[in-house]
mmCIF file of C-alpha atoms in Angstrom:
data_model
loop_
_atom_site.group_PDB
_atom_site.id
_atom_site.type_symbol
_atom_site.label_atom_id
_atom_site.label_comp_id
_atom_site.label_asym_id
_atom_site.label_seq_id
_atom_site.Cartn_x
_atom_site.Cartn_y
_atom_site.Cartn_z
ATOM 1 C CA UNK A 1400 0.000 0.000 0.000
ATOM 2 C CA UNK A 1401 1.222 3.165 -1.242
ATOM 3 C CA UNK A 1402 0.236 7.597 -0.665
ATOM 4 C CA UNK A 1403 1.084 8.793 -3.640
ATOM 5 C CA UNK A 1404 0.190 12.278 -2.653
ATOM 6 C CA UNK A 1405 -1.393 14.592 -0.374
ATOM 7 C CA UNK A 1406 -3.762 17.860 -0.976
ATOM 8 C CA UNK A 1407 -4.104 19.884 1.750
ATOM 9 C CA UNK A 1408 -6.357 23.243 2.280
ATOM 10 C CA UNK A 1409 -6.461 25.733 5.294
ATOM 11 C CA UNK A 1410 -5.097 22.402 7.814
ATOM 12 C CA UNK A 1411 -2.808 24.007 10.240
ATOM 13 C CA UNK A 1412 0.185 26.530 8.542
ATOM 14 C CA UNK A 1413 -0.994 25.152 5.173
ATOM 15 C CA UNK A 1414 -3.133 27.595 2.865
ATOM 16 C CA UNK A 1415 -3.171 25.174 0.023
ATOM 17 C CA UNK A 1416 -0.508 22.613 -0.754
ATOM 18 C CA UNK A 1417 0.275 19.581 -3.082
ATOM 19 C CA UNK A 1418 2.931 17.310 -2.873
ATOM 20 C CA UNK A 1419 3.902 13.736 -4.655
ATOM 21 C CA UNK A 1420 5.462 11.106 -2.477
ATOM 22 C CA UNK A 1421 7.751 8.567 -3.089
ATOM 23 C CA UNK A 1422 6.729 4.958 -2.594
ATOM 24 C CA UNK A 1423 9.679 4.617 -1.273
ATOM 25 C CA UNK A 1424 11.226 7.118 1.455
ATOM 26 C CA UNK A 1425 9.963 10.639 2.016
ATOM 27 C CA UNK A 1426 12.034 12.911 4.524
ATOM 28 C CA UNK A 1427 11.020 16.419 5.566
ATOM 29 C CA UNK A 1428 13.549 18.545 6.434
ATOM 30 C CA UNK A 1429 13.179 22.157 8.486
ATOM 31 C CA UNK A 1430 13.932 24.100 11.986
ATOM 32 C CA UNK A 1431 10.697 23.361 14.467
ATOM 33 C CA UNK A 1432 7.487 24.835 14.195
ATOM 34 C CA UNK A 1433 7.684 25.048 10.220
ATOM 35 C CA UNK A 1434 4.948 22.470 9.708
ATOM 36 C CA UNK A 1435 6.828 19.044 9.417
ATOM 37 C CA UNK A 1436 4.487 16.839 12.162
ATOM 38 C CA UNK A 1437 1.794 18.531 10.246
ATOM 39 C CA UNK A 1438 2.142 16.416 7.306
ATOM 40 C CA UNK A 1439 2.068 13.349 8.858
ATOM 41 C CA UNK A 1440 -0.864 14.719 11.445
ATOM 42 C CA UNK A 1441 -2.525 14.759 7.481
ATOM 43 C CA UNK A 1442 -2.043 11.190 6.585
ATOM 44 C CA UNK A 1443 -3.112 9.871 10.071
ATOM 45 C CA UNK A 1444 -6.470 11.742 10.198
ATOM 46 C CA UNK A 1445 -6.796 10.222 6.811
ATOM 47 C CA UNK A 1446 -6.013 6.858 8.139
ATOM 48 C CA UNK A 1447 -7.819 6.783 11.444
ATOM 49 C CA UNK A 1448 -9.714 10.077 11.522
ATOM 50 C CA UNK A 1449 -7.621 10.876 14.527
ATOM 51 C CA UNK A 1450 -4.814 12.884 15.094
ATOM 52 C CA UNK A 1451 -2.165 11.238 16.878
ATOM 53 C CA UNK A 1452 -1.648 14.389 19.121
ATOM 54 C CA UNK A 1453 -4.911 14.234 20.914
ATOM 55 C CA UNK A 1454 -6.264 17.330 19.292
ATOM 56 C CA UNK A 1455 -9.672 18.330 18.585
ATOM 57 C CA UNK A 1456 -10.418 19.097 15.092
ATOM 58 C CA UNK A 1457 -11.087 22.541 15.310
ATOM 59 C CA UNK A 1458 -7.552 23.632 16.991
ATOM 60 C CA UNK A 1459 -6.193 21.965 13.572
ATOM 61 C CA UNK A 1460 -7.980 25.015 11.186
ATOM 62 C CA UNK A 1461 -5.620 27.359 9.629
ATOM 63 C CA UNK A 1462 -5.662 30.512 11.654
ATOM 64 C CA UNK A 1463 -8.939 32.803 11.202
ATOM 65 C CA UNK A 1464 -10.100 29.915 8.582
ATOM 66 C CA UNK A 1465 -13.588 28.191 9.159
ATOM 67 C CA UNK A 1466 -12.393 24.625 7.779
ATOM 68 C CA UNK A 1467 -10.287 22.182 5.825
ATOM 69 C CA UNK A 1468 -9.388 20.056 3.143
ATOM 70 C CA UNK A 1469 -6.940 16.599 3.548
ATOM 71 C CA UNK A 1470 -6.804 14.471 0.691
ATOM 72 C CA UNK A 1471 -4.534 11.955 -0.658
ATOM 73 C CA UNK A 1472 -4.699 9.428 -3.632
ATOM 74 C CA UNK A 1473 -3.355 5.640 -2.673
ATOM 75 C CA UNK A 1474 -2.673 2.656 -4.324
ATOM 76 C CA UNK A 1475 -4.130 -0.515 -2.549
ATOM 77 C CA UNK A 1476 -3.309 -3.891 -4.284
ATOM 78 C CA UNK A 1477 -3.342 -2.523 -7.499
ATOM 79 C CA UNK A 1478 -6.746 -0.448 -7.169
ATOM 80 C CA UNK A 1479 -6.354 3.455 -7.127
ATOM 81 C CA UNK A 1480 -8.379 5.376 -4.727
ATOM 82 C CA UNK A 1481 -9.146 9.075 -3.302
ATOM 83 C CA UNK A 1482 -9.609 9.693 0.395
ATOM 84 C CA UNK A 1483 -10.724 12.845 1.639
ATOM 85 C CA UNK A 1484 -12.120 14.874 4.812
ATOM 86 C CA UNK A 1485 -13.704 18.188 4.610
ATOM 87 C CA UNK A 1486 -14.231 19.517 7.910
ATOM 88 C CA UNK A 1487 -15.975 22.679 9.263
ATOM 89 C CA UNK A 1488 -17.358 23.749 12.547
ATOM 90 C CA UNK A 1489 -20.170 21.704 12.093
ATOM 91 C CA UNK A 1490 -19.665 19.359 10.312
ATOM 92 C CA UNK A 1491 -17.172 16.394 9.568
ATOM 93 C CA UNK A 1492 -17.259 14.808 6.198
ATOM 94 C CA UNK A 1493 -15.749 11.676 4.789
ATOM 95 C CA UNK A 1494 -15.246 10.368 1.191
ATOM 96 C CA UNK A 1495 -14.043 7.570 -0.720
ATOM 97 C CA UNK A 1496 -13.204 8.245 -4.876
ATOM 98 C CA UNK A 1497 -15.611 11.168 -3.976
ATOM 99 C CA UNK A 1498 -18.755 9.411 -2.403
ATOM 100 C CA UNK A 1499 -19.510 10.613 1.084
ATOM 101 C CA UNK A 1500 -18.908 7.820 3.773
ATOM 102 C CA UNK A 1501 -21.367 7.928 6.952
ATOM 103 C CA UNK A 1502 -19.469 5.253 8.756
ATOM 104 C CA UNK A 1503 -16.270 5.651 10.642
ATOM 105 C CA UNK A 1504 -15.697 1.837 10.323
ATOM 106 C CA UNK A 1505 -16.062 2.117 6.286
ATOM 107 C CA UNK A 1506 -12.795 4.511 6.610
ATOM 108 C CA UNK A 1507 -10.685 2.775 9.108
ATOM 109 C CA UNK A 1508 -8.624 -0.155 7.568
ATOM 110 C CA UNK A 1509 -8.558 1.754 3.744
ATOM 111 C CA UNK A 1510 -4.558 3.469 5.148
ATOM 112 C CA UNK A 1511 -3.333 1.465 7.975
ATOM 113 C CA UNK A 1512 -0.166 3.106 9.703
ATOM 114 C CA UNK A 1513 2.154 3.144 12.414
ATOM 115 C CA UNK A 1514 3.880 6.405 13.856
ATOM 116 C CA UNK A 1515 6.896 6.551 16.373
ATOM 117 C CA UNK A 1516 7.482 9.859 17.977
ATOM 118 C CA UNK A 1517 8.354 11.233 21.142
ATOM 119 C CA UNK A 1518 4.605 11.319 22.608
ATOM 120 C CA UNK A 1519 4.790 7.217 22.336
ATOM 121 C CA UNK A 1520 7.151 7.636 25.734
ATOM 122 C CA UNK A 1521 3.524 7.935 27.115
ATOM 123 C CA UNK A 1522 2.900 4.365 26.453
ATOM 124 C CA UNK A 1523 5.290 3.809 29.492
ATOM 125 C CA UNK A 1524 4.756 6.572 31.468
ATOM 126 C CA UNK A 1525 1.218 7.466 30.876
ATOM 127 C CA UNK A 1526 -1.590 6.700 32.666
ATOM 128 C CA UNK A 1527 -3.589 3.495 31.198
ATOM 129 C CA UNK A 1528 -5.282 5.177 29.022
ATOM 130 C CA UNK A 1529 -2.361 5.784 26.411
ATOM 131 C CA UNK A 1530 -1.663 2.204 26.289
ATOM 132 C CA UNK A 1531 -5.731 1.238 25.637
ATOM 133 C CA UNK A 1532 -5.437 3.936 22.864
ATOM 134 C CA UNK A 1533 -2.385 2.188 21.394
ATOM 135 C CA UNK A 1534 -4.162 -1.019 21.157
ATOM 136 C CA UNK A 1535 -7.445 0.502 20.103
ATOM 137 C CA UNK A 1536 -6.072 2.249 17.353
ATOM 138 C CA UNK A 1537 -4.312 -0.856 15.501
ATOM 139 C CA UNK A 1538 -7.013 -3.407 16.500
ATOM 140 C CA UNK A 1539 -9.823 -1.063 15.060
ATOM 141 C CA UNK A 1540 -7.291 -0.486 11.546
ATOM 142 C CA UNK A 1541 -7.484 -4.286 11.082
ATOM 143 C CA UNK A 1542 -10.513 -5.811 12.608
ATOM 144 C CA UNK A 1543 -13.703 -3.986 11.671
ATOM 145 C CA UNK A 1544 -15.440 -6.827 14.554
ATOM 146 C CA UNK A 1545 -13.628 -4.670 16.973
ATOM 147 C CA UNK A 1546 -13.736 -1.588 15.286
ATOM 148 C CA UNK A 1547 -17.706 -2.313 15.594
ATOM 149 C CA UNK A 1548 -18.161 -3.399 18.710
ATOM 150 C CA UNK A 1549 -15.924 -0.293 20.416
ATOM 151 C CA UNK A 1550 -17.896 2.222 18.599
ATOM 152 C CA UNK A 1551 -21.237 0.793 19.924
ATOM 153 C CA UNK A 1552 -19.656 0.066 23.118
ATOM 154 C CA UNK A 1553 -18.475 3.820 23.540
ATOM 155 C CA UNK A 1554 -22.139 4.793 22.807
ATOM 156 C CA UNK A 1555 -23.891 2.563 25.134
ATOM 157 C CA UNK A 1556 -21.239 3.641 28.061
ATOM 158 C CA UNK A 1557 -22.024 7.844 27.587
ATOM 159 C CA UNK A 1558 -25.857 6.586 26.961
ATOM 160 C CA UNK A 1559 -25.607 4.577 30.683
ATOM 161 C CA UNK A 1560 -23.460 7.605 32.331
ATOM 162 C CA UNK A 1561 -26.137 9.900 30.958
ATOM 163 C CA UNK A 1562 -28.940 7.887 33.113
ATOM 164 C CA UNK A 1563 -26.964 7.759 36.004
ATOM 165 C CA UNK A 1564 -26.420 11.380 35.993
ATOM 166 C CA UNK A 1565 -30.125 11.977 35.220
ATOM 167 C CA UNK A 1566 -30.617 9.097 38.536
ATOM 168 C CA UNK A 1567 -28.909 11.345 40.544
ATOM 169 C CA UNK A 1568 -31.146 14.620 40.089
ATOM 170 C CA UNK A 1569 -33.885 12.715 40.453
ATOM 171 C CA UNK A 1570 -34.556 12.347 36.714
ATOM 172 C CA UNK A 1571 -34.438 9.071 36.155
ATOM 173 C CA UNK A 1572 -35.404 5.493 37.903
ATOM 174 C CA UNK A 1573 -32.782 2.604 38.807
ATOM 175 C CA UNK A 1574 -34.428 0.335 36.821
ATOM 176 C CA UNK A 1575 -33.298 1.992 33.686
ATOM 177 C CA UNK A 1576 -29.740 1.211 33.718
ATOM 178 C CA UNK A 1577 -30.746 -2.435 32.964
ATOM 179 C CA UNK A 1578 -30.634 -2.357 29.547
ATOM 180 C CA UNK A 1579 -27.214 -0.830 29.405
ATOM 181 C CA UNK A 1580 -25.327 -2.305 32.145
ATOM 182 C CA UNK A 1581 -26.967 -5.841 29.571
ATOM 183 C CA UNK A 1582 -25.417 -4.456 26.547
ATOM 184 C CA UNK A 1583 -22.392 -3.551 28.437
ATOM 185 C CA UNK A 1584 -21.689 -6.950 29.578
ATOM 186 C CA UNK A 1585 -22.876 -8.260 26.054
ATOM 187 C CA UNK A 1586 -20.179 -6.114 24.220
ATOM 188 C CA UNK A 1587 -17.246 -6.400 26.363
ATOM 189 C CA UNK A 1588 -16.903 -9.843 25.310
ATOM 190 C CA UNK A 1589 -15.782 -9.080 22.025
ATOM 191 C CA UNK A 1590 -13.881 -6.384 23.245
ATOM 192 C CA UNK A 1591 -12.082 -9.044 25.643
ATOM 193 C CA UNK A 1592 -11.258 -11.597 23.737
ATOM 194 C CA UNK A 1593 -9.711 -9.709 20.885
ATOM 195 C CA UNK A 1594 -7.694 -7.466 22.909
ATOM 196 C CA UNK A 1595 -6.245 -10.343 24.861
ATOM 197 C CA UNK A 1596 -5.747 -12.660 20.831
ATOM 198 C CA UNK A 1597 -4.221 -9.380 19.604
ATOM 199 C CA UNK A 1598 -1.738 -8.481 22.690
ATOM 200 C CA UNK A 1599 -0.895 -12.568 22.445
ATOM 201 C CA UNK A 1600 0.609 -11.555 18.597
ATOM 202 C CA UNK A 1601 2.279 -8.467 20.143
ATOM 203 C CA UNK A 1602 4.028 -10.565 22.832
ATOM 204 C CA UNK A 1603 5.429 -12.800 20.368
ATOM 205 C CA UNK A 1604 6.592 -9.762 17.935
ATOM 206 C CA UNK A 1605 7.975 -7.643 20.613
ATOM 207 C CA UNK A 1606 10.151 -10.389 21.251
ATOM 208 C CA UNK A 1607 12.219 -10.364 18.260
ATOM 209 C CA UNK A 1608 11.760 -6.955 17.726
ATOM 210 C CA UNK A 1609 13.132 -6.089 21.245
ATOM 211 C CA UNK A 1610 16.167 -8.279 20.867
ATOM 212 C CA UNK A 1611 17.088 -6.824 18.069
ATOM 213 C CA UNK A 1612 16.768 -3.368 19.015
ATOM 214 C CA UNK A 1613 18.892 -3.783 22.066
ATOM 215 C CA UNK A 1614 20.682 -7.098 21.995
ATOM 216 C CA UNK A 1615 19.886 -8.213 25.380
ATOM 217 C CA UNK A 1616 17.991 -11.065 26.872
ATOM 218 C CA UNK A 1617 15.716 -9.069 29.348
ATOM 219 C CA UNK A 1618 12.087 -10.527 29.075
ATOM 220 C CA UNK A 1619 9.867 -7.694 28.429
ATOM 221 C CA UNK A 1620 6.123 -8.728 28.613
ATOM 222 C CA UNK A 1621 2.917 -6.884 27.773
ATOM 223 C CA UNK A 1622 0.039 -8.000 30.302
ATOM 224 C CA UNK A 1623 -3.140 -7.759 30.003
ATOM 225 C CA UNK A 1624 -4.955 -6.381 33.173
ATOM 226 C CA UNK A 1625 -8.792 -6.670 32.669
ATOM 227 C CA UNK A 1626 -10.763 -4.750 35.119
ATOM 228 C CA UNK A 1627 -12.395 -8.008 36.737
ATOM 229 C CA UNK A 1628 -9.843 -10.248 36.377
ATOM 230 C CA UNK A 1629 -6.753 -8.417 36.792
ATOM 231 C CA UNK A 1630 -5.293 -10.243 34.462
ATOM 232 C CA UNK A 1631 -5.651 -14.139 36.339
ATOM 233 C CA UNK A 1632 -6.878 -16.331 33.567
ATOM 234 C CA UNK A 1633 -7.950 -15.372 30.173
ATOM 235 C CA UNK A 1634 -11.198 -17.302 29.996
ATOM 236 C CA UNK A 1635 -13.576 -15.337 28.361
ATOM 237 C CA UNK A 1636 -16.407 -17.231 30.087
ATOM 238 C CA UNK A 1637 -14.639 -16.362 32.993
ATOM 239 C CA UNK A 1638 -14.919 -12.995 32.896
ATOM 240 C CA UNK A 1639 -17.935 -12.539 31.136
ATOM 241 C CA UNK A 1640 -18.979 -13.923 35.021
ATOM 242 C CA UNK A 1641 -16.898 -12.103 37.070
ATOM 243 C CA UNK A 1642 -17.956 -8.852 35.013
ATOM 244 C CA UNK A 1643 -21.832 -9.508 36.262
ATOM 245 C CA UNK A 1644 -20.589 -10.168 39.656
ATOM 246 C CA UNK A 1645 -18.918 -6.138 39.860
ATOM 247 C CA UNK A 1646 -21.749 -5.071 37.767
ATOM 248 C CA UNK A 1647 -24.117 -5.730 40.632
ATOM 249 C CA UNK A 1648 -21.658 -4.921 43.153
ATOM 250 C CA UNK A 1649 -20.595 -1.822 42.266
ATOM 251 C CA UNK A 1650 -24.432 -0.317 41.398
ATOM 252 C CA UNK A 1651 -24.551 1.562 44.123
ATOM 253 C CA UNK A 1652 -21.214 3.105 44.233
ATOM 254 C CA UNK A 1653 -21.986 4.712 40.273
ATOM 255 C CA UNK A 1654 -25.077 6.093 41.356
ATOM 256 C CA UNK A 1655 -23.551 8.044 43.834
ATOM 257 C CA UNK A 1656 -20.594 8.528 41.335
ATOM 258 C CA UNK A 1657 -22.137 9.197 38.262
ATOM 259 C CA UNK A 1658 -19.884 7.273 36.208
ATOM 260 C CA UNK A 1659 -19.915 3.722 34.929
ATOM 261 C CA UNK A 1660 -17.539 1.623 37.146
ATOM 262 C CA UNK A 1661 -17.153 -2.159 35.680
ATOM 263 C CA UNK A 1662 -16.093 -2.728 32.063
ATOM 264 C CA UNK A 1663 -13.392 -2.671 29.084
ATOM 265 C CA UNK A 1664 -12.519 1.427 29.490
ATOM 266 C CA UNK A 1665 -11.146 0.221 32.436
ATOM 267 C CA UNK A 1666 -8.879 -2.201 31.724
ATOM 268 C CA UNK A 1667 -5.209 -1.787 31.992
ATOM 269 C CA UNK A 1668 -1.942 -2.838 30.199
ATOM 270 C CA UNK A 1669 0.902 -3.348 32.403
ATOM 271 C CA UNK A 1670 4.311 -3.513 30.393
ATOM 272 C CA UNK A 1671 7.058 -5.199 32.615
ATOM 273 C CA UNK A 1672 10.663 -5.719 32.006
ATOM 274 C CA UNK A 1673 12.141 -9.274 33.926
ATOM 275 C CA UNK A 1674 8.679 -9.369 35.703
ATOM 276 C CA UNK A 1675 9.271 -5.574 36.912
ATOM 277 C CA UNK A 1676 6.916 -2.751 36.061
ATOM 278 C CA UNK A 1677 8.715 -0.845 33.758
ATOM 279 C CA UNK A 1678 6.670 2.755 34.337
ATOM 280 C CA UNK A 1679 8.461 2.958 37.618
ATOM 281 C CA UNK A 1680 12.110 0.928 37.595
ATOM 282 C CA UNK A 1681 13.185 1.716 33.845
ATOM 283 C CA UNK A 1682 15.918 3.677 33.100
ATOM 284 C CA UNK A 1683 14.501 6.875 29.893
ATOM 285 C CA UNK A 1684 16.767 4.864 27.551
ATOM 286 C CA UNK A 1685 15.163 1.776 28.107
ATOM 287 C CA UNK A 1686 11.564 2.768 28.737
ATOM 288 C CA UNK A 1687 12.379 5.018 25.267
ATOM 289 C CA UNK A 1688 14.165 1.322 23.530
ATOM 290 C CA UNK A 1689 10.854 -0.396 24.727
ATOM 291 C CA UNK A 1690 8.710 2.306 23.182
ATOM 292 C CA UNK A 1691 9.515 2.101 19.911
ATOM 293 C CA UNK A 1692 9.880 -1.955 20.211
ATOM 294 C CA UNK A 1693 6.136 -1.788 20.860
ATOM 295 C CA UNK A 1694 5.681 0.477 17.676
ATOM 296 C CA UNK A 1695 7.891 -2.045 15.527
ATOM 297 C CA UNK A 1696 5.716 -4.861 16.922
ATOM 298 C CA UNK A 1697 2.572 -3.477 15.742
ATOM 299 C CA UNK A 1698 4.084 -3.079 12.678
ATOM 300 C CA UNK A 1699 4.863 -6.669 12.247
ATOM 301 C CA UNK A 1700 1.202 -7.401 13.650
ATOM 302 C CA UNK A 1701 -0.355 -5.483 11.196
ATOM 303 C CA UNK A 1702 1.850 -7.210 8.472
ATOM 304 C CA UNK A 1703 0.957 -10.671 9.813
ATOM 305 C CA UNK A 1704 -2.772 -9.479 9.706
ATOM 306 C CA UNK A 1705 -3.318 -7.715 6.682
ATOM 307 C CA UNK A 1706 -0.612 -9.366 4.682
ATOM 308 C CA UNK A 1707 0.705 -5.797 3.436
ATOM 309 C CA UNK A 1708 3.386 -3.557 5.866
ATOM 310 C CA UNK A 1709 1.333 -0.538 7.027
ATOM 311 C CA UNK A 1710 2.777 3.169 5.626
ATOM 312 C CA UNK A 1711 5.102 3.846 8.738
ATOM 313 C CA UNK A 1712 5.199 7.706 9.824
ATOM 314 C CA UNK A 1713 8.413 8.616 11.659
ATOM 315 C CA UNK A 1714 8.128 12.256 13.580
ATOM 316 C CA UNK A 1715 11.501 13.613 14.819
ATOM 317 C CA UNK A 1716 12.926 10.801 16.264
ATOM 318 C CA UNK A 1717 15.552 8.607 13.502
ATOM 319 C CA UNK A 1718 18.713 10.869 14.541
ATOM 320 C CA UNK A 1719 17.787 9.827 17.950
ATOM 321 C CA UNK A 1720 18.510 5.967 16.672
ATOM 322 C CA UNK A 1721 21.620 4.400 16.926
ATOM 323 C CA UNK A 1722 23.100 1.912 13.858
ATOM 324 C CA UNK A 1723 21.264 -1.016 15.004
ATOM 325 C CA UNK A 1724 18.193 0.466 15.523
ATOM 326 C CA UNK A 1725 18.347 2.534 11.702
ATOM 327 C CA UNK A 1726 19.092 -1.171 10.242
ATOM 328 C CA UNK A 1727 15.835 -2.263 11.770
ATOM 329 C CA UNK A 1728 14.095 0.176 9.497
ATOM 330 C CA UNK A 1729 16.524 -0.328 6.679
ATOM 331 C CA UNK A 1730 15.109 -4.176 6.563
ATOM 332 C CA UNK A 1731 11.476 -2.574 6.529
ATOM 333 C CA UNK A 1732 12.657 -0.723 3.779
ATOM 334 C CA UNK A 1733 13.750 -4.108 1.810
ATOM 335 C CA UNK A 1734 10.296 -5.158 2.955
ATOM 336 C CA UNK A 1735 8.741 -2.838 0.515
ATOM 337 C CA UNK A 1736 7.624 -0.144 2.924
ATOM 338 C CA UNK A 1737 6.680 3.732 2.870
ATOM 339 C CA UNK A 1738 8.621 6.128 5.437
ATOM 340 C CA UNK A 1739 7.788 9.644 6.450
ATOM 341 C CA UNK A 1740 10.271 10.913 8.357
ATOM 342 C CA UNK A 1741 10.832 14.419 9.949
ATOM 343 C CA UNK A 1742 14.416 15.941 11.106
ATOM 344 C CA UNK A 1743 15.716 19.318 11.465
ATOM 345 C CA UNK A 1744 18.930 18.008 9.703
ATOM 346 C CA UNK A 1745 19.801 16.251 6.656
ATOM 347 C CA UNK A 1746 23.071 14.596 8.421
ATOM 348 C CA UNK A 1747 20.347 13.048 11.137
ATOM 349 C CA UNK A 1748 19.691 10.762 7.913
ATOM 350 C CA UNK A 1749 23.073 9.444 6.486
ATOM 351 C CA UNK A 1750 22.504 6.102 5.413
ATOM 352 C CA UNK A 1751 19.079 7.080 3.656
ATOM 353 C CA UNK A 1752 19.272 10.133 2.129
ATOM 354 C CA UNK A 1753 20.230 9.567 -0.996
ATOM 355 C CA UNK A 1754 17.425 7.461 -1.557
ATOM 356 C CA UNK A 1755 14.589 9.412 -0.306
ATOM 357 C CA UNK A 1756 12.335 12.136 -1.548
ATOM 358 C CA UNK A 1757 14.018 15.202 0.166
ATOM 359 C CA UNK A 1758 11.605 18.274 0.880
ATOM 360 C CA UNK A 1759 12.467 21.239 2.439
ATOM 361 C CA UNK A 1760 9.775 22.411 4.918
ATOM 362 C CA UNK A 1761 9.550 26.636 5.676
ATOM 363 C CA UNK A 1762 6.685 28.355 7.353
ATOM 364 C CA UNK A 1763 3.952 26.137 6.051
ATOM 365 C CA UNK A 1764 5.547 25.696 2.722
ATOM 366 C CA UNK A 1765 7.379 22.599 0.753
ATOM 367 C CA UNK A 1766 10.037 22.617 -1.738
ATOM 368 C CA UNK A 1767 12.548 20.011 -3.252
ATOM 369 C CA UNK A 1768 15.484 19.591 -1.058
ATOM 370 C CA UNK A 1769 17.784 19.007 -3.692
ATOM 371 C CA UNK A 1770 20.928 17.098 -3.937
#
């Protein structure tokens, strides 16, 4: 899978830009704040419909502009096709070769990507719900099942915390979280079960990929911590029963809360090195090493999955890399896979330079580097 370019129209410092890729490697080159990240920020809305920087969508309109344009051609085993979003204060638009899409799960899985950059430290550091978005967002770009099933289950849970707030003033009656708290316990199995097959594949990536990257033997393991189980068994059966169990006993305790206390947005991944919790006894180096190790291991998941390498967006972080780790993503390369990469330098890219599409980025506008 292959961008082959990128339109883009009042989206961030852009006014109105073009640009042709390479299939191969595409570098951006310029001091901070000239609009790099933004071009990658592009192709992951256009991939996921997210930015990777937690944004809203409105803080990414070009100053005193009312919306914007992303668009991007691809080439997907053999088949052309258009993506676009048109976005405006009111509305946010989606289109494949032109016709208007109305569900986020027709989108997601068209681009699949992977992006390492400095914010992925949060994966380590971060509270849980960093590493629940880093799952979420590769599950739902390769299994629409899941991709399903988390949309409706996001709905149902602000549906059921609406109620309880409504219980609370009075508004509502106890009875009518029944339904919910049902369809909670109905989708969470799903959600479960391919969460725990999917971090399964990650273990067994992350363990090549993590030897490589550092040449040691420390075990690094990604756990899955459910919030009934805490991670005991993985019977789905299991915890389907042990979900019903909190479910009754913590009824009480959202009432007075307001807020939904049993269920998947709950659930935890704890990432240990040599059985150690790595958020708190790592070293930056290591918790950084283990970081993009993760990253490299979705990759390969997403390979193993899809059958094609996802397009692999690189923000500000290769001169960081030492030889070992820049062979890693000189094998992708081999592989047949599409880089973005950002730098301030072209000496942070040495041994790829000469054969990548070199642009110079300058206050929001892109030329040929030239060699």
């Amino acid at each position: 899978m292959k961008i082959l370019n990128l339109h883009l129209n009042n989206f961030r410092n852009y006014r109105e830009t073009s640009i042709s890729f390479s299939k191969s490697i595409n570098i951006f080159i310029g001091d901070n704040a000239q609009g790099k990240t933004n071009i990658l920020e592009a192709i992951h809305i256009l991939a996921t419909t997210k930015s990777f920087r937690s944004v809203k969508y409105e803080n990414m309109l070009k100053h005193d502009e009312n919306s914007f344009r992303i668009e991007c051609e691809i080439l997907k085993n053999d088949v052309f096709k258009k993506v676009k979003i048109n976005y405006d204060l009111k509305n946010k638009l989606f289109f494949i070769n032109d016709k208007k899409i109305n569900k986020i799960s027709d989108i997601l899985g068209i681009i699949n990507v992977s992006i390492l950059c400095p914010e992925d430290i949060q994966i380590i550091k971060g509270d849980s719900h960093y590493r629940r978005r880093f799952i979420d967002i590769a599950l739902c770009q390769l299994d629409k099942v899941y991709l399903i099933n988390l949309i409706e289950y996001q709905k149902v849970l602000r549906n059921k915390n609406a109620v309880l707030k409504y219980i609370r003033i009075g508004r509502a009656k106890e009875r009518e979280l029944e339904p919910w708290n049902t369809q909670i316990i109905d989708i969470s199995r799903e959600i479960y079960s391919r969460r725990r097959d999917f971090l399964i594949d990650l273990n067994e990536k992350n363990k090549k990929t993590s030897f490589f990257l550092s040449g040691e033997t420390e075990n690094i393991e990604i756990k899955y911590i459910d919030d009934v189980l805490k991670g005991q068994t993985s019977d789905v059966e299991e915890y389907i029963k042990e979900l019903k169990i909190k479910q009754k006993r913590v009824w009480g305790e959202e009432i007075k809360r307001g807020i939904s206390l049993f269920g998947p947005h709950r659930d935890e991944l704890k990432i240990e090195i040599n059985g150690k919790n790595i958020k708190h006894i790592g070293s930056q180096g290591q918790q950084r090493t283990v970081a993009i190790s993760l990253r490299l291991a979705e990759v390969e998941c997403m390979y193993a999955r899809s059958g094609e390498y996802p397009i692999l967006l690189i923000d500000d972080i290769f001169s960081e890399l030492d030889n070992k780790r820049k062979a890693y993503f000189m094998e992708l390369l081999n592989r047949n896979t599409q880089m973005f990469l950002t730098g301030t330098r072209v000496d942070e890219f040495p041994t790829i330079f000469n054969q990548a599409a070199t642009f110079k980025i300058n206050q929001g506008s892109i030329d040929d580097y030239g060699k």
